[in-house]
Tab-separated table of C-alpha atoms in Angstrom:
chain	number	residue	atom	x	y	z
A	212	MET	CA	-67.604	-14.473	-286.515
A	213	THR	CA	-69.500	-17.819	-287.989
A	214	SER	CA	-71.073	-20.328	-285.685
A	215	LEU	CA	-68.383	-22.719	-286.445
A	216	GLU	CA	-65.892	-20.730	-285.221
A	217	LEU	CA	-68.143	-19.478	-282.239
A	218	ARG	CA	-68.314	-23.220	-281.585
A	219	TYR	CA	-64.454	-23.689	-281.874
A	220	ARG	CA	-63.659	-21.005	-279.462
A	221	ARG	CA	-66.026	-22.139	-276.913
A	222	LEU	CA	-63.971	-25.496	-277.147
A	223	LEU	CA	-60.629	-23.942	-276.462
A	224	ARG	CA	-61.788	-22.520	-273.133
A	225	VAL	CA	-60.836	-25.775	-271.749
A	226	TYR	CA	-57.511	-24.605	-272.290
A	227	PRO	CA	-55.471	-22.567	-269.487
A	228	ALA	CA	-55.905	-18.659	-269.648
A	229	GLY	CA	-52.472	-18.205	-270.496
A	230	HIS	CA	-52.383	-20.895	-273.173
A	231	ARG	CA	-55.463	-19.316	-274.951
A	232	ALA	CA	-53.701	-15.888	-274.552
A	233	ALA	CA	-50.968	-16.943	-276.576
A	234	TYR	CA	-52.435	-19.554	-279.176
A	235	GLU	CA	-56.337	-19.282	-279.535
A	236	ASP	CA	-56.350	-16.964	-282.619
A	237	GLU	CA	-53.780	-19.103	-283.989
A	238	MET	CA	-55.513	-22.060	-283.415
A	239	ILE	CA	-58.949	-20.665	-284.673
A	240	GLY	CA	-57.011	-20.208	-288.177
A	241	VAL	CA	-55.640	-23.629	-288.266
A	242	LEU	CA	-59.213	-25.047	-287.093
A	243	MET	CA	-61.064	-22.649	-289.813
A	244	SER	CA	-58.497	-23.547	-292.222
A	245	GLY	CA	-59.076	-27.433	-292.054
A	246	ALA	CA	-62.684	-27.070	-291.724
A	247	GLU	CA	-64.717	-28.088	-294.874
A	248	PRO	CA	-67.101	-25.667	-296.376
A	249	GLY	CA	-70.488	-25.340	-295.210
A	250	ARG	CA	-69.278	-26.865	-291.477
A	251	ARG	CA	-71.785	-25.802	-288.341
A	252	PHE	CA	-70.296	-27.792	-285.900
A	253	PRO	CA	-66.795	-29.082	-285.118
A	254	ALA	CA	-65.687	-32.407	-286.363
A	255	ALA	CA	-65.773	-34.997	-283.380
A	256	ALA	CA	-62.063	-36.090	-283.952
A	257	ASP	CA	-61.158	-32.074	-283.532
A	258	THR	CA	-63.540	-31.856	-280.357
A	259	LEU	CA	-62.099	-35.049	-279.167
A	260	ASP	CA	-58.391	-34.058	-279.418
A	261	LEU	CA	-59.003	-30.407	-277.952
A	262	LEU	CA	-60.786	-31.730	-275.136
A	263	ARG	CA	-57.637	-34.090	-274.662
A	264	ALA	CA	-54.711	-31.449	-275.141
A	265	GLY	CA	-56.838	-28.704	-273.351
A	266	LEU	CA	-57.229	-31.434	-270.047
A	267	THR	CA	-53.780	-32.045	-270.653
A	268	ALA	CA	-52.466	-28.857	-270.534
A	269	ARG	CA	-54.504	-27.765	-267.580
A	270	LEU	CA	-53.118	-30.706	-265.748
A	271	GLY	CA	-49.516	-30.204	-266.950
A	272	GLN	CA	-49.916	-26.900	-265.623
A	273	GLY	CA	-51.097	-27.585	-262.229
A	274	LEU	CA	-48.399	-30.228	-261.863
A	275	HIS	CA	-46.063	-27.810	-263.176
A	276	THR	CA	-46.504	-25.195	-261.030
A	277	GLN	CA	-46.334	-27.461	-257.971
A	278	ARG	CA	-43.074	-29.752	-259.255
A	279	GLY	CA	-39.720	-28.887	-257.505
A	280	THR	CA	-40.988	-26.114	-255.152
A	281	GLY	CA	-40.407	-27.418	-252.205
A	282	TRP	CA	-42.583	-30.327	-251.697
A	283	ARG	CA	-39.985	-32.600	-251.112
A	284	ALA	CA	-38.131	-30.487	-248.715
A	285	ALA	CA	-41.432	-30.161	-246.763
A	286	ALA	CA	-41.886	-33.992	-246.939
A	287	THR	CA	-38.674	-34.416	-245.128
A	288	VAL	CA	-39.549	-32.247	-242.333
A	289	THR	CA	-43.092	-33.554	-241.999
A	290	GLY	CA	-41.608	-36.947	-241.811
A	291	LEU	CA	-39.387	-36.285	-239.115
A	292	PHE	CA	-42.497	-34.658	-237.685
A	293	ALA	CA	-44.577	-37.650	-238.126
A	294	ALA	CA	-41.824	-40.408	-236.559
A	295	LEU	CA	-41.514	-37.669	-233.669
A	296	VAL	CA	-45.269	-38.235	-232.791
A	297	LEU	CA	-45.154	-41.822	-233.290
A	298	SER	CA	-42.052	-42.245	-230.719
A	299	GLY	CA	-44.028	-40.063	-229.054
A	300	VAL	CA	-47.200	-42.186	-228.574
A	301	ALA	CA	-44.904	-44.846	-227.894
A	302	ILE	CA	-43.334	-43.191	-225.154
A	303	GLY	CA	-46.406	-42.159	-223.591
A	304	ARG	CA	-47.713	-45.819	-223.585
A	305	LEU	CA	-44.348	-46.871	-222.206
A	306	ALA	CA	-44.226	-44.217	-219.556
A	307	ASP	CA	-48.102	-45.203	-218.964
A	308	GLY	CA	-47.115	-48.890	-218.419
A	309	LEU	CA	-43.724	-48.402	-216.375
A	310	VAL	CA	-45.852	-46.525	-214.042
A	311	ARG	CA	-48.981	-49.017	-213.476
A	312	SER	CA	-46.164	-51.617	-213.382
A	313	THR	CA	-44.843	-49.651	-210.196
A	314	PHE	CA	-48.247	-49.737	-208.849
A	315	GLY	CA	-48.386	-53.615	-209.188
A	316	ASP	CA	-50.145	-54.185	-212.726
A	317	PRO	CA	-48.234	-57.293	-214.181
A	318	MET	CA	-48.709	-56.064	-217.705
A	319	ARG	CA	-49.103	-59.358	-218.695
A	320	ALA	CA	-50.209	-59.970	-222.154
A	321	HIS	CA	-50.591	-63.417	-223.609
A	322	GLY	CA	-50.506	-64.962	-220.599
A	323	VAL	CA	-46.886	-63.608	-219.744
A	324	ASP	CA	-45.645	-61.161	-217.272
A	325	GLY	CA	-44.385	-57.738	-218.290
A	326	LEU	CA	-44.807	-58.446	-222.213
A	327	ALA	CA	-47.245	-55.902	-222.436
A	328	LEU	CA	-44.324	-53.370	-222.286
A	329	LEU	CA	-42.631	-55.029	-225.302
A	330	ASP	CA	-44.474	-53.546	-228.090
A	331	PRO	CA	-44.009	-49.869	-226.708
A	332	ALA	CA	-40.432	-50.550	-226.288
A	333	VAL	CA	-39.655	-51.581	-229.517
A	334	LEU	CA	-41.889	-49.178	-231.243
A	335	THR	CA	-39.912	-46.329	-229.275
A	336	ALA	CA	-36.961	-47.291	-230.223
A	337	THR	CA	-37.913	-47.692	-234.008
A	338	TRP	CA	-39.282	-44.377	-234.290
A	339	LEU	CA	-36.406	-42.423	-232.210
A	340	VAL	CA	-33.989	-44.414	-234.439
A	341	ALA	CA	-36.070	-43.511	-237.478
A	342	ALA	CA	-36.321	-39.712	-236.486
A	343	ALA	CA	-32.414	-39.642	-235.823
A	344	ALA	CA	-31.688	-41.115	-238.996
A	345	ALA	CA	-33.762	-38.474	-240.573
A	346	VAL	CA	-32.034	-35.578	-238.420
A	347	LEU	CA	-28.498	-37.301	-239.443
A	348	GLY	CA	-29.665	-36.667	-243.603
A	349	LEU	CA	-29.511	-40.698	-243.867
A	350	ARG	CA	-32.542	-40.783	-245.873
A	351	ARG	CA	-32.276	-44.477	-246.866
A	352	ALA	CA	-31.991	-45.774	-243.689
A	353	ALA	CA	-34.697	-43.827	-242.186
A	354	VAL	CA	-36.784	-45.334	-245.409
A	355	ALA	CA	-35.598	-48.809	-244.066
A	356	ILE	CA	-36.480	-48.194	-240.358
A	357	ALA	CA	-39.956	-46.501	-241.264
A	358	ALA	CA	-40.631	-49.877	-243.021
A	359	ALA	CA	-39.752	-51.698	-240.107
A	360	GLY	CA	-41.925	-49.123	-237.952
A	361	VAL	CA	-44.970	-50.019	-240.131
A	362	LEU	CA	-44.447	-53.849	-240.041
A	363	PHE	CA	-44.223	-53.268	-236.119
A	364	GLN	CA	-47.254	-51.097	-235.805
A	365	ALA	CA	-49.381	-53.577	-237.888
A	366	GLY	CA	-47.896	-56.484	-235.592
A	367	THR	CA	-48.644	-54.715	-232.405
A	368	VAL	CA	-52.217	-53.920	-233.891
A	369	ALA	CA	-52.654	-57.718	-234.509
A	370	TRP	CA	-50.536	-58.418	-231.220
A	371	TRP	CA	-53.426	-56.660	-229.246
A	372	ALA	CA	-56.420	-57.698	-231.655
A	373	GLN	CA	-57.225	-61.147	-229.658
A	374	PRO	CA	-56.521	-60.071	-225.695
A	375	ALA	CA	-57.743	-56.425	-225.953
A	376	PRO	CA	-59.618	-55.366	-229.300
A	377	TRP	CA	-59.950	-52.081	-228.420
A	378	GLU	CA	-56.555	-51.347	-227.658
A	379	ALA	CA	-55.969	-52.507	-231.190
A	380	LEU	CA	-58.648	-50.320	-232.827
A	381	GLY	CA	-56.982	-47.455	-230.595
A	382	LEU	CA	-53.694	-47.992	-232.405
A	383	GLY	CA	-55.577	-48.255	-235.792
A	384	TRP	CA	-54.337	-44.386	-236.189
A	385	SER	CA	-50.322	-45.195	-235.317
A	386	LEU	CA	-50.344	-47.773	-238.182
A	387	ALA	CA	-52.266	-45.177	-240.755
A	388	LEU	CA	-49.590	-42.519	-239.666
A	389	ALA	CA	-46.468	-44.973	-239.749
A	390	VAL	CA	-47.828	-45.529	-243.499
A	391	VAL	CA	-47.745	-42.017	-244.030
A	392	ALA	CA	-44.361	-41.202	-242.181
A	393	LEU	CA	-42.875	-44.035	-244.246
A	394	GLY	CA	-44.382	-42.604	-247.671
A	395	LEU	CA	-42.873	-39.055	-246.638
A	396	PHE	CA	-39.630	-40.248	-245.641
A	397	ALA	CA	-39.219	-41.998	-249.331
A	398	ALA	CA	-40.388	-38.838	-250.888
A	399	SER	CA	-37.847	-36.352	-248.892
A	400	GLY	CA	-35.430	-34.587	-250.582
A	401	PRO	CA	-32.827	-32.710	-248.651
A	402	PRO	CA	-31.809	-33.447	-245.403
A	403	VAL	CA	-33.759	-31.757	-242.980
A	404	ARG	CA	-30.671	-30.017	-241.178
A	405	ALA	CA	-30.313	-27.940	-244.686
A	406	VAL	CA	-34.277	-27.663	-244.758
A	407	LEU	CA	-34.464	-26.019	-241.324
A	408	GLY	CA	-30.654	-25.021	-240.764
A	409	ASN	CA	-29.018	-26.151	-237.509
A	410	ARG	CA	-30.423	-23.405	-235.332
A	411	GLY	CA	-33.825	-24.326	-236.518
A	412	LEU	CA	-33.349	-27.866	-236.060
A	413	ALA	CA	-32.024	-27.414	-232.682
A	414	LEU	CA	-34.840	-25.145	-231.852
A	415	VAL	CA	-37.416	-27.844	-233.100
A	416	MET	CA	-35.415	-30.807	-231.195
A	417	ALA	CA	-35.868	-28.719	-228.151
A	418	THR	CA	-39.587	-28.139	-228.775
A	419	ALA	CA	-40.247	-31.283	-229.461
A	420	ALA	CA	-38.163	-32.520	-225.778
A	421	ALA	CA	-40.482	-29.644	-224.124
A	422	VAL	CA	-43.882	-31.282	-225.623
A	423	ALA	CA	-42.876	-34.662	-224.739
A	424	VAL	CA	-42.159	-34.070	-221.164
A	425	ALA	CA	-45.354	-31.979	-220.816
A	426	TRP	CA	-47.331	-34.726	-222.454
A	427	VAL	CA	-46.026	-37.281	-220.051
A	428	LEU	CA	-45.987	-35.279	-216.651
A	429	PRO	CA	-49.689	-35.432	-216.251
A	430	TRP	CA	-49.775	-39.528	-216.902
A	431	THR	CA	-47.015	-40.002	-214.562
A	432	GLY	CA	-49.108	-37.999	-211.600
A	433	VAL	CA	-46.091	-35.500	-210.985
A	434	ILE	CA	-48.325	-32.978	-211.900
A	435	SER	CA	-52.180	-32.761	-211.470
A	436	ILE	CA	-54.398	-31.994	-214.283
A	437	ASP	CA	-57.499	-33.927	-215.249
A	438	VAL	CA	-56.612	-36.840	-217.799
A	439	GLY	CA	-60.168	-36.124	-219.876
A	440	THR	CA	-58.680	-32.312	-220.508
A	441	VAL	CA	-55.349	-33.867	-221.679
A	442	ARG	CA	-57.258	-36.212	-224.061
A	443	SER	CA	-59.484	-33.797	-225.443
A	444	VAL	CA	-56.465	-31.270	-226.072
A	445	ARG	CA	-53.993	-34.288	-227.554
A	446	PHE	CA	-54.549	-33.682	-231.147
A	447	LEU	CA	-53.185	-29.669	-230.189
A	448	VAL	CA	-50.129	-31.066	-228.742
A	449	PRO	CA	-47.675	-31.263	-231.716
A	450	LEU	CA	-48.671	-28.072	-232.926
A	451	PRO	CA	-45.847	-25.984	-231.196
A	452	VAL	CA	-43.405	-28.133	-232.857
A	453	LEU	CA	-44.860	-27.836	-236.282
A	454	ALA	CA	-45.411	-23.989	-235.516
A	455	VAL	CA	-41.340	-23.882	-234.958
A	456	ALA	CA	-40.321	-26.177	-237.928
A	457	ALA	CA	-42.546	-23.898	-240.193
A	458	MET	CA	-40.907	-20.928	-238.846
A	459	ALA	CA	-37.303	-22.412	-239.420
A	460	ALA	CA	-38.090	-23.644	-242.669
A	461	GLY	CA	-37.810	-20.945	-245.938
A	462	ARG	CA	-40.875	-19.351	-247.509
A	463	GLY	CA	-41.409	-21.818	-250.111
A	464	VAL	CA	-41.622	-24.719	-247.989
A	465	ARG	CA	-43.779	-23.314	-244.888
A	466	GLY	CA	-46.985	-23.397	-246.824
A	467	ARG	CA	-46.257	-27.029	-248.011
A	468	ILE	CA	-45.258	-28.044	-244.215
A	469	ALA	CA	-48.871	-27.248	-243.468
A	470	VAL	CA	-50.420	-28.897	-245.809
A	471	LEU	CA	-48.644	-32.317	-245.446
A	472	SER	CA	-48.617	-31.707	-241.575
A	473	ALA	CA	-52.327	-31.262	-241.977
A	474	VAL	CA	-52.754	-34.466	-243.669
A	475	VAL	CA	-50.459	-35.857	-240.488
A	476	VAL	CA	-53.128	-34.461	-238.131
A	477	ALA	CA	-55.843	-35.638	-239.987
A	478	ILE	CA	-55.130	-38.963	-239.250
A	479	PRO	CA	-55.644	-39.314	-235.514
A	480	VAL	CA	-58.374	-37.058	-235.362
A	481	ALA	CA	-60.307	-39.241	-238.260
A	482	PHE	CA	-59.169	-42.693	-236.475
A	483	SER	CA	-60.299	-40.998	-233.081
A	484	TRP	CA	-63.767	-40.250	-234.534
A	485	LEU	CA	-63.943	-43.847	-235.925
A	486	GLU	CA	-63.014	-45.237	-232.635
A	487	GLU	CA	-65.987	-43.513	-231.057
A	488	ALA	CA	-68.011	-44.421	-233.583
A	489	ALA	CA	-67.044	-48.202	-233.339
A	490	ARG	CA	-67.939	-47.668	-229.663
A	491	TRP	CA	-71.215	-45.948	-230.130
A	492	SER	CA	-72.079	-48.903	-232.349
A	493	LEU	CA	-72.119	-50.887	-228.924
A	494	PHE	CA	-74.704	-48.873	-227.581
A	495	PHE	CA	-76.631	-47.931	-230.483
A	496	ASP	CA	-78.150	-49.960	-233.178
A	497	LEU	CA	-75.821	-48.796	-236.267
A	498	THR	CA	-76.446	-50.143	-239.203
A	499	PRO	CA	-73.800	-51.975	-241.212
A	500	GLY	CA	-74.392	-49.371	-243.621
A	501	ILE	CA	-73.727	-46.722	-241.499
A	502	VAL	CA	-70.797	-48.238	-240.138
A	503	ALA	CA	-69.392	-49.187	-243.331
A	504	SER	CA	-69.663	-45.301	-244.941
A	505	SER	CA	-68.559	-43.760	-241.616
A	506	VAL	CA	-65.212	-46.216	-242.401
A	507	ILE	CA	-64.987	-44.797	-245.667
A	508	VAL	CA	-65.387	-41.047	-244.934
A	509	LEU	CA	-62.912	-41.152	-242.388
A	510	LEU	CA	-60.389	-43.177	-244.449
A	511	LEU	CA	-60.566	-40.767	-247.029
A	512	THR	CA	-60.270	-37.600	-244.802
A	513	PRO	CA	-56.513	-37.681	-244.868
A	514	ILE	CA	-56.729	-38.023	-249.170
A	515	VAL	CA	-59.217	-34.841	-248.741
A	516	VAL	CA	-57.161	-33.181	-246.520
A	517	LEU	CA	-54.117	-33.279	-249.037
A	518	ALA	CA	-56.374	-32.013	-252.336
A	519	ALA	CA	-57.623	-29.404	-250.627
A	520	GLY	CA	-54.651	-28.266	-249.010
A	521	VAL	CA	-52.599	-28.364	-252.401
A	522	THR	CA	-55.546	-26.601	-254.040
A	523	LEU	CA	-55.644	-24.074	-251.666
A	524	LEU	CA	-52.017	-23.805	-251.560
A	525	SER	CA	-51.580	-23.304	-255.408
A	526	ALA	CA	-54.538	-20.911	-255.340
A	527	TRP	CA	-53.191	-18.907	-252.508
A	528	GLU	CA	-49.762	-18.594	-254.399
A	529	ARG	CA	-51.283	-17.450	-257.718
A	530	LEU	CA	-52.742	-14.592	-255.730
A	531	ALA	CA	-49.133	-13.947	-254.256
A	532	ASP	CA	-47.376	-14.253	-257.540
A	533	ARG	CA	-50.280	-11.814	-258.985
A	534	GLY	CA	-49.664	-9.517	-255.918
A	535	HIS	CA	-45.905	-9.597	-256.920
A	536	GLY	CA	-46.480	-9.061	-260.237
A	537	HIS	CA	-45.522	-12.658	-261.854
A	538	VAL	CA	-47.686	-14.207	-264.196
A	539	ARG	CA	-47.324	-17.403	-265.678
A	540	ALA	CA	-47.759	-17.317	-269.037
A	541	TYR	CA	-46.764	-19.294	-272.315
A	542	GLU	CA	-44.847	-16.776	-273.819
B	152	MET	CA	-38.942	-38.384	-279.478
B	153	ARG	CA	-42.929	-39.270	-280.305
B	154	GLU	CA	-43.788	-39.212	-283.762
B	155	PRO	CA	-45.754	-36.177	-284.271
B	156	THR	CA	-42.818	-34.130	-282.179
B	157	PHE	CA	-40.342	-35.541	-284.825
B	158	LEU	CA	-42.690	-34.643	-287.894
B	159	VAL	CA	-43.207	-31.332	-286.741
B	160	LEU	CA	-39.295	-30.621	-286.417
B	161	THR	CA	-39.072	-32.579	-289.984
B	162	ALA	CA	-41.563	-30.038	-291.349
B	163	LEU	CA	-39.870	-26.968	-289.992
B	164	ALA	CA	-36.098	-28.301	-290.997
B	165	GLU	CA	-37.211	-27.344	-294.555
B	166	GLU	CA	-38.627	-24.073	-294.059
B	167	PRO	CA	-40.443	-21.864	-291.510
B	168	ARG	CA	-44.082	-22.866	-291.733
B	169	HIS	CA	-47.360	-21.514	-290.064
B	170	GLY	CA	-49.490	-23.946	-288.194
B	171	TYR	CA	-51.665	-25.240	-291.060
B	172	ALA	CA	-48.970	-25.473	-293.429
B	173	VAL	CA	-46.912	-27.780	-290.582
B	174	ILE	CA	-50.264	-29.912	-291.059
B	175	GLU	CA	-50.255	-30.362	-294.737
B	176	ASP	CA	-46.729	-30.894	-294.991
B	177	VAL	CA	-46.915	-33.535	-292.366
B	178	ALA	CA	-49.854	-35.214	-294.142
B	179	THR	CA	-47.496	-34.955	-297.598
B	180	MET	CA	-44.452	-36.465	-295.689
B	181	THR	CA	-46.604	-39.661	-294.342
B	182	GLY	CA	-48.581	-40.127	-297.442
B	183	GLY	CA	-51.724	-39.116	-295.471
B	184	ARG	CA	-51.271	-41.645	-292.911
B	185	VAL	CA	-50.594	-39.001	-290.420
B	186	ARG	CA	-52.624	-35.912	-290.061
B	187	LEU	CA	-52.141	-33.778	-286.751
B	188	ARG	CA	-55.028	-31.971	-285.283
B	189	ALA	CA	-54.790	-28.633	-283.754
B	190	GLY	CA	-54.797	-29.858	-280.441
B	191	THR	CA	-51.979	-32.375	-280.806
B	192	LEU	CA	-49.963	-29.864	-283.130
B	193	TYR	CA	-50.383	-27.064	-280.671
B	194	ALA	CA	-49.418	-29.451	-277.828
B	195	ALA	CA	-45.851	-29.868	-279.623
B	196	LEU	CA	-45.284	-26.558	-280.818
B	197	ASP	CA	-45.734	-25.340	-277.365
B	198	ARG	CA	-43.540	-27.678	-275.764
B	199	LEU	CA	-41.089	-27.395	-278.559
B	200	ARG	CA	-40.998	-23.522	-277.992
B	201	VAL	CA	-40.678	-24.024	-274.217
B	202	GLU	CA	-37.401	-26.307	-274.938
B	203	GLY	CA	-36.138	-24.141	-276.945
B	204	LEU	CA	-35.829	-26.321	-280.059
B	205	ILE	CA	-38.271	-24.230	-282.174
B	206	GLU	CA	-39.111	-20.305	-282.236
B	207	VAL	CA	-41.350	-17.863	-283.871
B	208	ASP	CA	-39.872	-16.127	-287.372
B	209	ARG	CA	-43.162	-14.254	-288.049
B	210	GLU	CA	-46.777	-13.267	-287.834
B	211	GLU	CA	-48.972	-12.370	-290.484
B	212	VAL	CA	-52.491	-11.559	-290.633
B	213	VAL	CA	-54.208	-13.096	-293.729
B	214	GLN	CA	-57.678	-12.484	-294.611
B	215	SER	CA	-58.041	-11.335	-290.788
B	216	ARG	CA	-56.533	-14.542	-289.379
B	217	LEU	CA	-53.177	-14.710	-287.498
B	218	ARG	CA	-50.779	-16.980	-288.950
B	219	ARG	CA	-47.577	-17.133	-286.626
B	220	TYR	CA	-44.509	-18.800	-288.697
B	221	TYR	CA	-42.255	-21.088	-286.813
B	222	ARG	CA	-38.829	-22.196	-287.765
B	223	LEU	CA	-36.281	-24.226	-286.254
B	224	THR	CA	-33.436	-23.211	-283.592
B	225	GLY	CA	-29.725	-24.560	-283.824
B	226	ALA	CA	-30.886	-26.781	-280.486
B	227	GLY	CA	-34.087	-28.048	-282.697
B	228	GLU	CA	-31.684	-28.897	-285.503
B	229	GLN	CA	-29.063	-30.842	-283.316
B	230	SER	CA	-32.390	-32.641	-281.597
B	231	LEU	CA	-33.738	-33.611	-284.756
B	232	ALA	CA	-30.243	-35.003	-286.040
B	233	VAL	CA	-29.738	-36.933	-282.684
B	234	GLU	CA	-33.119	-38.403	-283.354
B	235	THR	CA	-32.684	-39.119	-287.324
B	236	ALA	CA	-29.528	-41.090	-286.530
B	237	ARG	CA	-31.012	-42.808	-283.578
B	238	LEU	CA	-33.708	-44.203	-286.096
B	239	ARG	CA	-31.382	-44.504	-288.603
B	240	ALA	CA	-29.401	-47.097	-286.396
B	241	GLN	CA	-32.366	-48.630	-285.351
B	242	THR	CA	-33.663	-48.671	-289.212
B	243	THR	CA	-30.064	-50.638	-289.974
B	244	ILE	CA	-30.611	-53.422	-287.100
B	245	ALA	CA	-34.178	-54.311	-288.164
B	246	GLU	CA	-32.970	-54.488	-291.799
B	247	ARG	CA	-30.113	-56.539	-290.978
B	248	ARG	CA	-32.223	-58.887	-288.993
B	249	LEU	CA	-34.912	-59.262	-291.602
B	250	ARG	CA	-32.110	-59.767	-294.324
B	251	ALA	CA	-30.810	-62.469	-292.119
B	252	ARG	CA	-34.053	-63.840	-291.504
B	253	ARG	CA	-35.367	-64.073	-294.996
B	254	LEU	CA	-31.846	-65.416	-295.929
B	255	ARG	CA	-32.133	-68.181	-293.109
B	256	ALA	CA	-35.735	-69.022	-294.659
B	257	ARG	CA	-34.254	-69.381	-298.261
B	258	ARG	CA	-31.822	-71.774	-296.771
B	259	LEU	CA	-34.006	-73.850	-295.307
B	260	ASN	CA	-36.270	-74.371	-298.231
B	261	LEU	CA	-33.052	-75.199	-300.520
B	262	GLY	CA	-32.351	-77.899	-297.738
B	263	GLY	CA	-35.785	-78.835	-297.930
B	264	ALA	CA	-35.674	-78.936	-301.552
B	265	THR	CA	-32.746	-80.964	-301.824
B	266	THR	CA	-33.596	-83.835	-299.045
């Protein structure tokens, strides 16, 4: 083997293994036939062409293995889940406000009594209707209502920014989650009933209702649980709904629901850290650099979670395929 | 259909060819304007095989190097015919418009000369 051939073979490693197995010897033949006598290094144009084509083949393979493999079905279920979480949050705030008003709190906002109840009421209605549209398979309606929900969430943050900046900061994650819910509804494929089946859907809704009741009870004082404990476990609350949805969905969709749900869960977690960092900045002398970097890290968290999830799922599925004797090849 | 794909299909329309022969034929057909490189050629060949437009005709080993000959399939022939018709229709429109444009220019020149 000449040094030129060796160098071409090294270059061809940029291609996926399946492509190399199918074409490497043939391509080496073509490359060597085209090389002028005495050449020791690959031509720059050939090198660039091979790198471009090899990387495109890798990227194409990555996308191909993920295309049409249940992501849209998973988006349907996770979009519904996100809408339920958002309506749960709004219901929680509404219930809290109503309880406070029974104890004599005027729920005043912008100088008007009772106005503080307006935004949780509007958001409760919006996300419940969005969830209902998703359940009924009305995709376009769900997208339109979720878009309105995003506007309302943004409006809520702006609404509270003046009288209660901390309340506004605490609502920031709901806005981020609303954007994700809108994206999931827009990307959703088959109706949720088709993904989960009638029985699965009923089970998911029953679990969601049970979780909502269990979540609201401590706040209303009907049962006494330390509010601090409730706060610390709040991110685990939607897990039963997810577990039931994943169980009801088919095998190919299950992992994708887990990945997309991890993004949905990562958002409140990241934003609660952000809120905490902002609070800490009141007591400690944090430099703007530290604050800015923590904001960037937290905003990137959902993207990193999605990328990591997709990578892990692909690796897992490749292993499972090998275990079942399926090999994705170019032949 | 992108130009390299069209040219590869055209090269294989004449007879089954191996990779390097396709490169040479495309260079000849285009008067040296297009010289396909290995990465581009095999990206096109792989895609065309997946789409069922070409298939392997035979394999040979020449001077200890593998040569795989590819041939056009029925679907490939049809696809090339459709693309050729599309290009011809476009060429016809372009030719007609160019002719009309030249005619207009000539009339304007003549009009300018008479006034």
